[in-house]
Short mmCIF file of C-alpha atoms in Angstrom, two decimals:
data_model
loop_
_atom_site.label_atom_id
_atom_site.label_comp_id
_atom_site.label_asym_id
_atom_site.label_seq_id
_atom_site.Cartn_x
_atom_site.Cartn_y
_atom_site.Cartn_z
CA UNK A 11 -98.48 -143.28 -6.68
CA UNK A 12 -101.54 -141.58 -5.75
CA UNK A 13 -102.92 -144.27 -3.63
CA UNK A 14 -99.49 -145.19 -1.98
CA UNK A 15 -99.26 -141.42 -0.89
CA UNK A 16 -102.62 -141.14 0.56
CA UNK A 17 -103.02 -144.32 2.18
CA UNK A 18 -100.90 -143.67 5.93
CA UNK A 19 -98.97 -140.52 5.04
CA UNK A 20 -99.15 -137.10 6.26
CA UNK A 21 -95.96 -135.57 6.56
CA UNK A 22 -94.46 -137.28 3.61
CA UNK A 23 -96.96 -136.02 1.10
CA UNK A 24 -97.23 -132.51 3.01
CA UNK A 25 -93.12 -132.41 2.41
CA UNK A 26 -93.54 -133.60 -0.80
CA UNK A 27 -96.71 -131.13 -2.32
CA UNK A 28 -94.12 -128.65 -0.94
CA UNK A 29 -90.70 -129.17 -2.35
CA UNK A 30 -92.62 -130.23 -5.77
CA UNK A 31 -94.44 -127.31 -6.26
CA UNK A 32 -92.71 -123.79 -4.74
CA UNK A 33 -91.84 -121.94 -7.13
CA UNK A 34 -89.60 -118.77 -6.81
CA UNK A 35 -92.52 -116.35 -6.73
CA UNK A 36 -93.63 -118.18 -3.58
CA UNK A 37 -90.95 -117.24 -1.37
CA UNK A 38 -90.46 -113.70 0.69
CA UNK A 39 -88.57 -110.97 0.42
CA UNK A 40 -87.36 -111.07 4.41
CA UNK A 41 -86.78 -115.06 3.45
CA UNK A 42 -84.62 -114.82 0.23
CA UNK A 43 -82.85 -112.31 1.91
CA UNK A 44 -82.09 -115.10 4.65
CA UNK A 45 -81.47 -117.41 2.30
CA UNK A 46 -78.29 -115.69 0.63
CA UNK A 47 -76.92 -114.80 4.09
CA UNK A 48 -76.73 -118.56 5.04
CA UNK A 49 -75.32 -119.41 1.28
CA UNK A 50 -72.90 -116.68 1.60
CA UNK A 51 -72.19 -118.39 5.61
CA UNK A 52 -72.31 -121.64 3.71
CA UNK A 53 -70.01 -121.28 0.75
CA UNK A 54 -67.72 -119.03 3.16
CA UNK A 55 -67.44 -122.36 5.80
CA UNK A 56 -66.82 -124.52 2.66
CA UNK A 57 -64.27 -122.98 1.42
CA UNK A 58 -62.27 -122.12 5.33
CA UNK A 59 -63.14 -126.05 5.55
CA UNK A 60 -60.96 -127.31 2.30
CA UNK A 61 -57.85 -126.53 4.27
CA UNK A 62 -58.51 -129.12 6.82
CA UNK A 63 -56.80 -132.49 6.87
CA UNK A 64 -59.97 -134.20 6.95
CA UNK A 65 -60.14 -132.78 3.26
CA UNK A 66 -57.04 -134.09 2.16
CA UNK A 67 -57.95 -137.83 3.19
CA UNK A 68 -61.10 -137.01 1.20
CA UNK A 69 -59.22 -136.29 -2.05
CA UNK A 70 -57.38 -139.23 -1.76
CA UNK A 71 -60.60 -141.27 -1.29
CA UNK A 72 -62.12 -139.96 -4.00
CA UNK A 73 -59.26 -140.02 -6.72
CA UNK A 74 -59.26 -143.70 -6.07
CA UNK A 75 -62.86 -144.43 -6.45
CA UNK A 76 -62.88 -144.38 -10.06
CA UNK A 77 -66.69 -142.38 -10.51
CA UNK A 78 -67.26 -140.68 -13.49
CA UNK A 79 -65.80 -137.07 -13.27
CA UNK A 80 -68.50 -134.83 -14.06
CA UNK A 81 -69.12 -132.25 -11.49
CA UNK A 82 -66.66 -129.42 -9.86
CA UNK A 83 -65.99 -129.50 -6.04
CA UNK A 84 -66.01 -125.89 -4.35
CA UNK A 85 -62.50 -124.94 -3.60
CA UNK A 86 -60.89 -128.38 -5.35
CA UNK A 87 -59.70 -127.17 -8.88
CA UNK A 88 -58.05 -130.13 -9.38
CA UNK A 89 -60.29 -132.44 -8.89
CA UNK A 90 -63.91 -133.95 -10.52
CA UNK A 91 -66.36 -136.31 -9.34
CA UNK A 92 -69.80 -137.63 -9.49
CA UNK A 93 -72.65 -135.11 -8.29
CA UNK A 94 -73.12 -137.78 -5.81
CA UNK A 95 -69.17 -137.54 -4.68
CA UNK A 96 -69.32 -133.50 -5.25
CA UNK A 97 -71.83 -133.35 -2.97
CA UNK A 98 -70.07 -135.56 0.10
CA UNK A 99 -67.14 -133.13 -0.61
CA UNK A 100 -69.12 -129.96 -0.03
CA UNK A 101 -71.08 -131.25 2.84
CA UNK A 102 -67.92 -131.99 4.72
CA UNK A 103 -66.29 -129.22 4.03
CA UNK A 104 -69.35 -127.31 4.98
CA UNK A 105 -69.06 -128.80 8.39
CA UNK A 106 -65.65 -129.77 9.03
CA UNK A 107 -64.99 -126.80 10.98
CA UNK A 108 -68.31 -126.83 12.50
CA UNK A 109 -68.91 -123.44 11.82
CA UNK A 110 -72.31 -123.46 9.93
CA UNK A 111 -75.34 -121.89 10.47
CA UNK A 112 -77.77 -123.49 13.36
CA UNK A 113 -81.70 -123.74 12.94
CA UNK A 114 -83.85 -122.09 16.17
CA UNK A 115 -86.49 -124.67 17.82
CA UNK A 116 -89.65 -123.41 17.65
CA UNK A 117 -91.18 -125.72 19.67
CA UNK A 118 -90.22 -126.16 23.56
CA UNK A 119 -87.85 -128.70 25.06
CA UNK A 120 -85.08 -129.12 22.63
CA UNK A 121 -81.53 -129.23 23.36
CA UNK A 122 -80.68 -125.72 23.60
CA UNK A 123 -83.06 -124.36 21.97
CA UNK A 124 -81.82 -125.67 18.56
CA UNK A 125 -82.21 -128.38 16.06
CA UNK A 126 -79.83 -128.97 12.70
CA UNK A 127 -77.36 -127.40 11.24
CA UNK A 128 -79.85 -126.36 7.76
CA UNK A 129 -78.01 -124.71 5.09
CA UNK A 130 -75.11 -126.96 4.20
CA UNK A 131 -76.99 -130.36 3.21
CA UNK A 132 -79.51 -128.63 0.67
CA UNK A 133 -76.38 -126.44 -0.23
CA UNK A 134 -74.22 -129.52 -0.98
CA UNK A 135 -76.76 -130.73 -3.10
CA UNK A 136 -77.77 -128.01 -5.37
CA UNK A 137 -74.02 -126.99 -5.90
CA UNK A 138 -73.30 -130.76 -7.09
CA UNK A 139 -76.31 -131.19 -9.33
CA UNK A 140 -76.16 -127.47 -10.59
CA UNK A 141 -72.76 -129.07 -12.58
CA UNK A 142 -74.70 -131.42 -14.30
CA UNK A 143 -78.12 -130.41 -14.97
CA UNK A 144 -78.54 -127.93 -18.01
CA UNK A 145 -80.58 -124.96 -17.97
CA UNK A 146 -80.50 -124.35 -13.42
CA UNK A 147 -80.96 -120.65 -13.30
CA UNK A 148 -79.86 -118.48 -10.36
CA UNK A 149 -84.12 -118.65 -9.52
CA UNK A 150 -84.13 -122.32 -9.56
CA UNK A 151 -81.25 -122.58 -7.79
CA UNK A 152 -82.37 -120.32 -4.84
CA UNK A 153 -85.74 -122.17 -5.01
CA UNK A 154 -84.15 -125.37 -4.62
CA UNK A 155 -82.11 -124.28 -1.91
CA UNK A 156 -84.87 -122.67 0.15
CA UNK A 157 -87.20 -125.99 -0.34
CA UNK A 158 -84.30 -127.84 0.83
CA UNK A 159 -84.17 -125.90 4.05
CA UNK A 160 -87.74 -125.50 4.68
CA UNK A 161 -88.41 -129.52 4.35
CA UNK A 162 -85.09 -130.42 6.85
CA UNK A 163 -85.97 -127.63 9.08
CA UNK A 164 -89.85 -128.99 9.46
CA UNK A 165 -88.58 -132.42 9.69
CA UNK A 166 -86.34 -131.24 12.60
CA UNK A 167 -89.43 -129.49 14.21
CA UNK A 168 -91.56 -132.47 14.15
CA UNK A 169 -89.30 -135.17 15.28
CA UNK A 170 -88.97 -136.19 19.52
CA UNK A 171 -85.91 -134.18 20.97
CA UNK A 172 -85.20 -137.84 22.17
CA UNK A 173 -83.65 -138.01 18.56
CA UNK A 174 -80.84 -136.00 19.48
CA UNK A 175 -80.61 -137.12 23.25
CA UNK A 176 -80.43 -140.39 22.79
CA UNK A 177 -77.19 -139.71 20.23
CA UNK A 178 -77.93 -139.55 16.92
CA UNK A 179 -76.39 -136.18 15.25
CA UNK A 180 -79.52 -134.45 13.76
CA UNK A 181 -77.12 -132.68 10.98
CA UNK A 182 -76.51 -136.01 9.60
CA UNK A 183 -79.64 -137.41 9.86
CA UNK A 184 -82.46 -134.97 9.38
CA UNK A 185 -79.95 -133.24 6.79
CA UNK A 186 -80.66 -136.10 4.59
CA UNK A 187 -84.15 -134.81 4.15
CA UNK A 188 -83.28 -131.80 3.33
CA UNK A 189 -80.63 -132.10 0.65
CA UNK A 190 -82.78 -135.27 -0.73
CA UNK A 191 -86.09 -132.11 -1.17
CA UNK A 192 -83.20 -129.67 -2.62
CA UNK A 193 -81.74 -132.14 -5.29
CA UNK A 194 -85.39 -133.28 -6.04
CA UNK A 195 -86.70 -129.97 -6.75
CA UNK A 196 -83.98 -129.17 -8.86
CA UNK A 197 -84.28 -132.10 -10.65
CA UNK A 198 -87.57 -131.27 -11.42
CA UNK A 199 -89.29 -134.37 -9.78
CA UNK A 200 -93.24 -134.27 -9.71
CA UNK A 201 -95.02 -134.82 -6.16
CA UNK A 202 -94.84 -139.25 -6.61
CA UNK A 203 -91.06 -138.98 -7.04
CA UNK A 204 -90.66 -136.59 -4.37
CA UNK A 205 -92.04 -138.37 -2.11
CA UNK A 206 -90.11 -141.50 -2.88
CA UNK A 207 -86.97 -139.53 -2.71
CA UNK A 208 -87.99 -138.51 0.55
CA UNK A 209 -88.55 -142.55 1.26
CA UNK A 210 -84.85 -143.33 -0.08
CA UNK A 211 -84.04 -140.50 2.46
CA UNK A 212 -85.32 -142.56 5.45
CA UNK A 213 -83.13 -145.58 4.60
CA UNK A 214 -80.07 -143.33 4.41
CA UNK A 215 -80.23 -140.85 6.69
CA UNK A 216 -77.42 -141.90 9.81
CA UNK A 217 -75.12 -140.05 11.95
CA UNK A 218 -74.34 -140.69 15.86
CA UNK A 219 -72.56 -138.24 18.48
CA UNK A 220 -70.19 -140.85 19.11
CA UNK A 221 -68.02 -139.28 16.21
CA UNK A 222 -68.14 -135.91 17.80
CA UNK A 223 -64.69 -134.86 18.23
CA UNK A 224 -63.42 -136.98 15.20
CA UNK A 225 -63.30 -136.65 11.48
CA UNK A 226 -66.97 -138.83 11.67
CA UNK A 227 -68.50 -136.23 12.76
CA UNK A 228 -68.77 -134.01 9.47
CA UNK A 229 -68.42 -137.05 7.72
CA UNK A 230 -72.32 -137.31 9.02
CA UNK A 231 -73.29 -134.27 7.10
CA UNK A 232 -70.78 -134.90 3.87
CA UNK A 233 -72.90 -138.52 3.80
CA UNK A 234 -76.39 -136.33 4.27
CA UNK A 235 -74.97 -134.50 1.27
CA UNK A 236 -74.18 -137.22 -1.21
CA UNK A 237 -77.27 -139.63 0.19
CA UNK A 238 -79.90 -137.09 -0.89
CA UNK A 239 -78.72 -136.76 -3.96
CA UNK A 240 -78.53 -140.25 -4.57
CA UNK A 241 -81.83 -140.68 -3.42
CA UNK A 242 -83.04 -138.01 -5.83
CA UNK A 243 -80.92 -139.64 -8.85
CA UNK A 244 -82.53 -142.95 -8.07
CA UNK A 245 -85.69 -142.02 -8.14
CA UNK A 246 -84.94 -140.15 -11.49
CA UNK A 247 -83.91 -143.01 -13.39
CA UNK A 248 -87.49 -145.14 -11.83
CA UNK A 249 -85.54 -146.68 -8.41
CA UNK A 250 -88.68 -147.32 -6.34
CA UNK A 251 -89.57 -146.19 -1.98
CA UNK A 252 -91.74 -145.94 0.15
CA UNK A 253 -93.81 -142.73 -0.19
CA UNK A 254 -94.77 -143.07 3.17
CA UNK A 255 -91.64 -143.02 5.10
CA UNK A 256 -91.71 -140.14 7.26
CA UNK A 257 -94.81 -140.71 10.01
CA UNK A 258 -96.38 -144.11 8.05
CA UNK A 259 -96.26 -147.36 9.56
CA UNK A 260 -92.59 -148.26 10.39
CA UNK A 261 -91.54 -144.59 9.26
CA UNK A 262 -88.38 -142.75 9.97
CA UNK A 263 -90.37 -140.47 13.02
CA UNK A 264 -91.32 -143.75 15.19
CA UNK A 265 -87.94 -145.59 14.28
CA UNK A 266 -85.10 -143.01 14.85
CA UNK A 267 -87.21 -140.50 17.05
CA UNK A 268 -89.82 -142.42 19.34
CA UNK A 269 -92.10 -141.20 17.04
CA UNK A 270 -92.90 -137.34 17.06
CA UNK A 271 -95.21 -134.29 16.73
CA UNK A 272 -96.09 -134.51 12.74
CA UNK A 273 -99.12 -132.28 13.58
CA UNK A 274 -96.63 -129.48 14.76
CA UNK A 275 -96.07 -128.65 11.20
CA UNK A 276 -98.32 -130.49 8.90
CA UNK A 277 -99.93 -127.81 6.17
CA UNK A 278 -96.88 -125.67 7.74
CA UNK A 279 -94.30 -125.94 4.71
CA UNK A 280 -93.56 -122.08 3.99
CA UNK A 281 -96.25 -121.35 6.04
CA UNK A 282 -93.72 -119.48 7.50
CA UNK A 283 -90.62 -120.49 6.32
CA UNK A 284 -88.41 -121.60 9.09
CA UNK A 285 -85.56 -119.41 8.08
CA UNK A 286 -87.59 -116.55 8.77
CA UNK A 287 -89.14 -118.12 11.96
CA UNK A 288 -87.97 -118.60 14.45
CA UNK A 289 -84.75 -118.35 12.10
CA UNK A 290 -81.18 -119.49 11.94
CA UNK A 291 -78.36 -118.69 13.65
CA UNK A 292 -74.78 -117.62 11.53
CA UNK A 293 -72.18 -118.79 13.99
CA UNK A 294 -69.33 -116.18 15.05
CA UNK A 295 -67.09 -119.13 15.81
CA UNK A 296 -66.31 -122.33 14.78
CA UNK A 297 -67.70 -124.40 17.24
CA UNK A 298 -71.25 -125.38 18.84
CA UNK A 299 -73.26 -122.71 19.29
CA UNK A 300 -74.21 -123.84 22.50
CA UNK A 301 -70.40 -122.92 23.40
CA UNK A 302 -70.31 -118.99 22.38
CA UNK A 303 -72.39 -117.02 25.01
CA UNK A 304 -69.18 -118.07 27.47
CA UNK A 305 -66.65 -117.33 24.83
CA UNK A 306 -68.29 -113.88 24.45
CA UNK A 307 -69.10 -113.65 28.32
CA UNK A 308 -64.99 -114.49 28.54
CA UNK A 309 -63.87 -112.00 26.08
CA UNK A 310 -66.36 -109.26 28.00
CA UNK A 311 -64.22 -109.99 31.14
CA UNK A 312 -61.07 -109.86 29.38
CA UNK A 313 -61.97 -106.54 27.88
CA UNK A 314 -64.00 -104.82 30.75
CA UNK A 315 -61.18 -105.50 33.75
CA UNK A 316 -57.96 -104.69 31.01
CA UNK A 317 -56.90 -108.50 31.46
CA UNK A 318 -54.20 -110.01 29.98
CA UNK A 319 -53.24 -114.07 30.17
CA UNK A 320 -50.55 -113.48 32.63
CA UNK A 321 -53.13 -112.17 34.71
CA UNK A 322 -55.39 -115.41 34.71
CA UNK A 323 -55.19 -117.38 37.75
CA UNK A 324 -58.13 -119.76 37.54
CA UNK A 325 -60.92 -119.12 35.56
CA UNK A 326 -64.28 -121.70 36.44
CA UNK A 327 -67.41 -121.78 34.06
CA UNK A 328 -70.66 -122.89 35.82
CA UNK A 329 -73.28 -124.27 33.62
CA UNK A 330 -75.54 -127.05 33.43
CA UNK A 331 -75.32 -130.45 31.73
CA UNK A 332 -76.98 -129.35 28.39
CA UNK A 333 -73.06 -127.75 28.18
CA UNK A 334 -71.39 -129.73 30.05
CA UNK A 335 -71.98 -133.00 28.91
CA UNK A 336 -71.17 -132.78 24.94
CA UNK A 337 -68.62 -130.34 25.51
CA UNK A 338 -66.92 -133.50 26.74
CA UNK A 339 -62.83 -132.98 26.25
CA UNK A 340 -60.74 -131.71 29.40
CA UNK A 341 -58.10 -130.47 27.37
CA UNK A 342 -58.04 -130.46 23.79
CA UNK A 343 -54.87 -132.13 22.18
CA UNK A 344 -56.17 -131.73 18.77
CA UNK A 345 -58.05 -129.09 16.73
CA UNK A 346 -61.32 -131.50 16.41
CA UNK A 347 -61.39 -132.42 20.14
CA UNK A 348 -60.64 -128.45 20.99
CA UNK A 349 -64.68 -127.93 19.43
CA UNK A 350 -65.73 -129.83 22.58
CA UNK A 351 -63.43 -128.04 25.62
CA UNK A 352 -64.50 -125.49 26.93
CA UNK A 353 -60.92 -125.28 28.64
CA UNK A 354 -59.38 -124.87 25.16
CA UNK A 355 -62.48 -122.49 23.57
CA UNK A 356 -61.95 -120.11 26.51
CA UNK A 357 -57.97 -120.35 26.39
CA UNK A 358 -58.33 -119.25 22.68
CA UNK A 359 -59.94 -115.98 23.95
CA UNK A 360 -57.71 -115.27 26.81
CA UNK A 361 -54.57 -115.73 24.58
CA UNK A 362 -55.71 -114.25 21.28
CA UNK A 363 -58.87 -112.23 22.19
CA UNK A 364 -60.50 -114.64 18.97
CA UNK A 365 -61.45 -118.17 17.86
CA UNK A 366 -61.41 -118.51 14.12
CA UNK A 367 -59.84 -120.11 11.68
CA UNK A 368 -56.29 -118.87 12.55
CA UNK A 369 -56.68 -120.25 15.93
CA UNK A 370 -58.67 -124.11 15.12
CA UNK A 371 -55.55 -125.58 13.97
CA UNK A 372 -53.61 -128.79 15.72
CA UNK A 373 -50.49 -125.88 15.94
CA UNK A 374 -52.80 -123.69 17.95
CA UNK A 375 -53.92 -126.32 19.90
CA UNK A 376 -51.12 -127.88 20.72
CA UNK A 377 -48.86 -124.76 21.62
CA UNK A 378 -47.34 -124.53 25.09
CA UNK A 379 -49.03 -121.41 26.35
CA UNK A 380 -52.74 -122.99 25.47
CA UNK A 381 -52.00 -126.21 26.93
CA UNK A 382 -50.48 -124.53 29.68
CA UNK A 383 -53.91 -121.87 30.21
CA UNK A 384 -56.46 -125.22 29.53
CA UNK A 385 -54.74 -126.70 32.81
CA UNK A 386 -55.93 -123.37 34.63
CA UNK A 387 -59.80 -123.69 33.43
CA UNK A 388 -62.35 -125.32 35.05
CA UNK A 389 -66.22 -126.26 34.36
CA UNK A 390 -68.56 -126.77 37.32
CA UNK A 391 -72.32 -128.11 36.96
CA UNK A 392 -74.75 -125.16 38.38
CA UNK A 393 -78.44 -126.80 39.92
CA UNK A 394 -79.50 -122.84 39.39
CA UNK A 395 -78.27 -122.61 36.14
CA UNK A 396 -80.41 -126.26 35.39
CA UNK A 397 -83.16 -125.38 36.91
CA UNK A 398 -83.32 -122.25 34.47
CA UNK A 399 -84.46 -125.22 31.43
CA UNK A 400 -82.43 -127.44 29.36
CA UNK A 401 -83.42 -125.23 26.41
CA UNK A 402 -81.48 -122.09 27.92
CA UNK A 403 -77.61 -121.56 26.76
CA UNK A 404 -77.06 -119.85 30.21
CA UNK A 405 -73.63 -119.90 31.89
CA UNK A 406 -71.59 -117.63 34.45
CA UNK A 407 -67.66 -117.49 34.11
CA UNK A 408 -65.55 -116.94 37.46
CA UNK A 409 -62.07 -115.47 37.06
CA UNK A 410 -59.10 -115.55 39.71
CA UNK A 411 -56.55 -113.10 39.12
CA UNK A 412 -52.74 -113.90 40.17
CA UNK A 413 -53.46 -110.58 42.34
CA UNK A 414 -56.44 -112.12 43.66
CA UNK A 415 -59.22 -110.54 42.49
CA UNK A 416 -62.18 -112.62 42.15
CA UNK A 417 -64.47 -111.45 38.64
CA UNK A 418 -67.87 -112.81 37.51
CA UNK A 419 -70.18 -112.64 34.84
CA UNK A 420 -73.49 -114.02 33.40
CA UNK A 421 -74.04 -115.09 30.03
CA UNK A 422 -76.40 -112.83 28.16
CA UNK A 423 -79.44 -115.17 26.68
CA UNK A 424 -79.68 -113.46 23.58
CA UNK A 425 -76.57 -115.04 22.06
CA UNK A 426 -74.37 -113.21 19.36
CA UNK A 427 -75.47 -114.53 16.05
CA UNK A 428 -79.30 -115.53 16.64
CA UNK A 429 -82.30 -114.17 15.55
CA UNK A 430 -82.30 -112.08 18.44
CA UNK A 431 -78.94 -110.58 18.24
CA UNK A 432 -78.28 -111.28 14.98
CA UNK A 433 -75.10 -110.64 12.65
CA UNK A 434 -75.35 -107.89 10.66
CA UNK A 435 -75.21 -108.61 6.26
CA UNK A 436 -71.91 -106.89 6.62
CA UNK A 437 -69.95 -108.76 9.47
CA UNK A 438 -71.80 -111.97 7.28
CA UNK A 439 -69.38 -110.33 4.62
CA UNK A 440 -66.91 -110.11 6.61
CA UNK A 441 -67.13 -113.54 8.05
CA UNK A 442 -67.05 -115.04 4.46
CA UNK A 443 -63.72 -112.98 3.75
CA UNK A 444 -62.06 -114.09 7.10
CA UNK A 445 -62.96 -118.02 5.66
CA UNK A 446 -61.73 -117.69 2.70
CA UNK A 447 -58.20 -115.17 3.81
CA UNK A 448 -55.58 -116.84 1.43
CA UNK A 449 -58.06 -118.96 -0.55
CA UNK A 450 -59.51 -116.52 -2.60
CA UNK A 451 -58.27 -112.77 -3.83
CA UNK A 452 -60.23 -110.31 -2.44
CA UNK A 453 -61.57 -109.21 -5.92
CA UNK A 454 -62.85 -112.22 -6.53
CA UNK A 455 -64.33 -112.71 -2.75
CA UNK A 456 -65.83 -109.41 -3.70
CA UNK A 457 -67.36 -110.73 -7.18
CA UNK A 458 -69.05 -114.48 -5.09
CA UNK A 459 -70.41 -112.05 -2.55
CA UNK A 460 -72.10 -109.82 -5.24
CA UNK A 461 -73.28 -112.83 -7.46
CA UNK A 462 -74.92 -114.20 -4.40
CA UNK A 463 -77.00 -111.35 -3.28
CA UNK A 464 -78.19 -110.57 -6.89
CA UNK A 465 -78.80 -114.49 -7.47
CA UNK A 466 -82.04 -114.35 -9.04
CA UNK A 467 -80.77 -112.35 -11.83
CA UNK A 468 -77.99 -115.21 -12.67
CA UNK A 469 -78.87 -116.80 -15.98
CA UNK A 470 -76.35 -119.93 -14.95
CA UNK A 471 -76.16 -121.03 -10.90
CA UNK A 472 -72.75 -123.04 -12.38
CA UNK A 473 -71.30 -119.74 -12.48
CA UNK A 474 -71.01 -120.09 -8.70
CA UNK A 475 -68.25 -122.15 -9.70
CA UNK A 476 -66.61 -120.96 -12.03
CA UNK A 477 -66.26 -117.21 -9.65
CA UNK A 478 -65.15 -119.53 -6.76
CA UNK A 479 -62.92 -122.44 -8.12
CA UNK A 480 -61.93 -120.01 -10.49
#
């Protein structure tokens, strides 16, 4: 093994020497800290996500594959499945509402400025294998979490933003990497088997935008989920890969990415750790992030001129293609399709003065008066706006009143929920409680948001599940 990771590889064994070897004393204060905000996001999105129909076609899948039903799925309390099949359920639950937490490029020319979505794959993971692997203490399991992150969020960094452009869904593919380097830490893999997990990774690790707007879409990350952990298991029981699969010859950076910048964040791992910089965003809304600085921009209109929808006229966002073109639906006729109109995001805040979990539903959606408000907005491609960078989330919003009055207003950069204008640890509370309104009691919302912030003193991380499945 020592040969076959020193031969071509960089990256791989960089990854690898990482994830193997952090322990718990390793990590910051300012970074653990980050890291129970995005598993209190993460378990919170889970657990809002279970109500979707996507979930109940996953039940039914899984009650008729027949795998051996060892491990607990969050917010199923009904069923067991494989850690393998645990961890496809939590990943798309995690993301079927599309309202997890967003890594921050570090580097310049990415779209928008970000990269994955970095919490729920490694999240998935540990959650599934925590089930079924004795002795995983609230420290390991926080370890295993934050390596998890670290070696997706790296692999994000280093690969060519042509990755993304060109249409594969990062989330799904580069989310792979990162819930293979969670499941193998916790696992307790040395540095060969890593790195071989992180090979297994490479053959696995899929997702194209061509499923945005459809139940494929967080299918991607449910399949990042359950393939890392496979990976990991394989490896476990002496399944063999290439140790050399991230930047070696024929390696997942010059196949899926047209090749990269490896030397961006080789001898980088934790060195800082990405979810202290440049950081993550914790999404207000369930959508793309690259969506909220007009949904807030709309709702500062609404609230600063005293308007009401009756009063809306016409209301035109200007923005450049990095918007425009994924956020691809004229009007949304469904709640998966409404996560890529604009029309429909920006009706939801006329009509409500919100966009969560009350308002994604096919009802909401569908109604008369938000079908009838998407008809009366518009999007219009601004050459200013472009010319500001690709990287920028910039828009301005243009509102006709019935009584004619014609009201405008710039995005603000620093959007709501980034590491510049970030949420506070108490609306992350009080996000978690809105997901999980009529899943969980309060008391016992109360007792998952306590266990998580005092983690490391846990003596079982299965006790997760037993405070949120109950």
């Amino acid at each position: 093994m020592k040969d076959a990771l020193t031969d071509t590889s960089h990256l791989t064994e960089d990854a690898a020497k990482f994830a193997s070897s952090i322990a718990f004393s390793d990590i910051p204060e300012d970074t653990l800290h980050i890291a129970k905000r995005c598993m209190i996001d993460g378990l919170g999105v889970m657990l809002a996500g279970t109500e979707q129909e996507a979930m109940e076609v996953a039940d039914r899948y899984l009650t008729t594959t027949g795998a051996k039903p060892v491990a607990r799925l969050v917010g199923n309390q009904t069923l067991k499945a494989s850690p393998q099949q645990a961890a496809f359920w939590n990943g798309l639950a995690g993301h079927v509402m599309d309202w997890d937490d967003t890594q921050v490029a570090e580097g310049p020319n990415r779209p928008y400025g970000l990269l994955t979505h970095p919490t729920v794959p490694p999240l998935s993971a540990v959650l599934a294998l925590a089930e079924v692997s004795e002795g995983v203490s609230g420290k390991e399991f926080l370890t295993s979490f934050v390596a998890g992150v670290e070696v997706e969020s790296k692999i994000a960094e280093a690969i060519n933003p042509d990755h993304y452009n060109l249409g594969f869904h990062t989330s799904g593919t580069i989310g792979t990497f990162g819930s293979a380097a969670a499941a193998a830490r916790l696992l307790g893999l040395d540095l060969g088997q890593t790195a071989q997990a992180l090979g297994g990774a490479a053959s696995m690790a899929a997702g194209i935008r061509a499923n945005f707007g459809t139940m494929g879409k967080p299918m991607h990350v449910a399949r990042s989920s359950e393939n890392g952990v496979t990976s990991a298991l394989l490896v476990s029981e002496g399944f063999t890969f290439n140790a050399a699969a991230l930047d070696g010859k024929w390696g997942y950076l010059s196949v899926a990415g047209r090749g990269g910048e490896p030397e961006l964040v080789q001898g980088r791992f934790g060195n800082p750790f990405s979810l202290s910089e440049p950081g993550v965003s914790i999404k207000p809304y369930p959508c793309g992030v690259l969506t909220h600085p007009s949904m807030d921009t709309m709702k500062a209109l609404m609230v600063e001129h005293n308007l009401r929808p009756e009063d809306i006229e016409k209301v035109t966002l200007f923005a450049s293609n990095n918007i425009l073109h994924p956020i691809r639906f004229r009007v949304a006729k469904t709640e998966l399709e409404g996560k890529f109109c604009m029309a429909f995001l920006l009706s939801s805040i006329i009509l409500t003065g919100r966009a969560g979990k009350a308002e994604f539903t096919d009802a909401f959606v569908q109604s008369p008066d938000c079908q009838a408000m998407q008809l009366r907005v518009e999007t219009q491609y601004d050459p200013d706006i472009a010319a500001m960078g690709h990287d920028k989330i910039l828009s301005r919003i243009e509102v006709v009143t019935k009584s004619g009055q014609v009201l405008k207003k710039f995005s603000d950069d620093r959007y709501r929920g980034g590491p510049n204008n970030p949420l506070s640890d108490a609306e992350v509370e009080q996000k978690f409680m809105d997901c999980v309104a009529g899943i969980l009691p309060n008391e016992r919302a109360r007792q998952v948001l306590d266990m998580i912030w005092s983690l490391e003193d846990v003596e079982s991380a299965a006790s997760i599940l037993d405070c949120v499945n109950g």
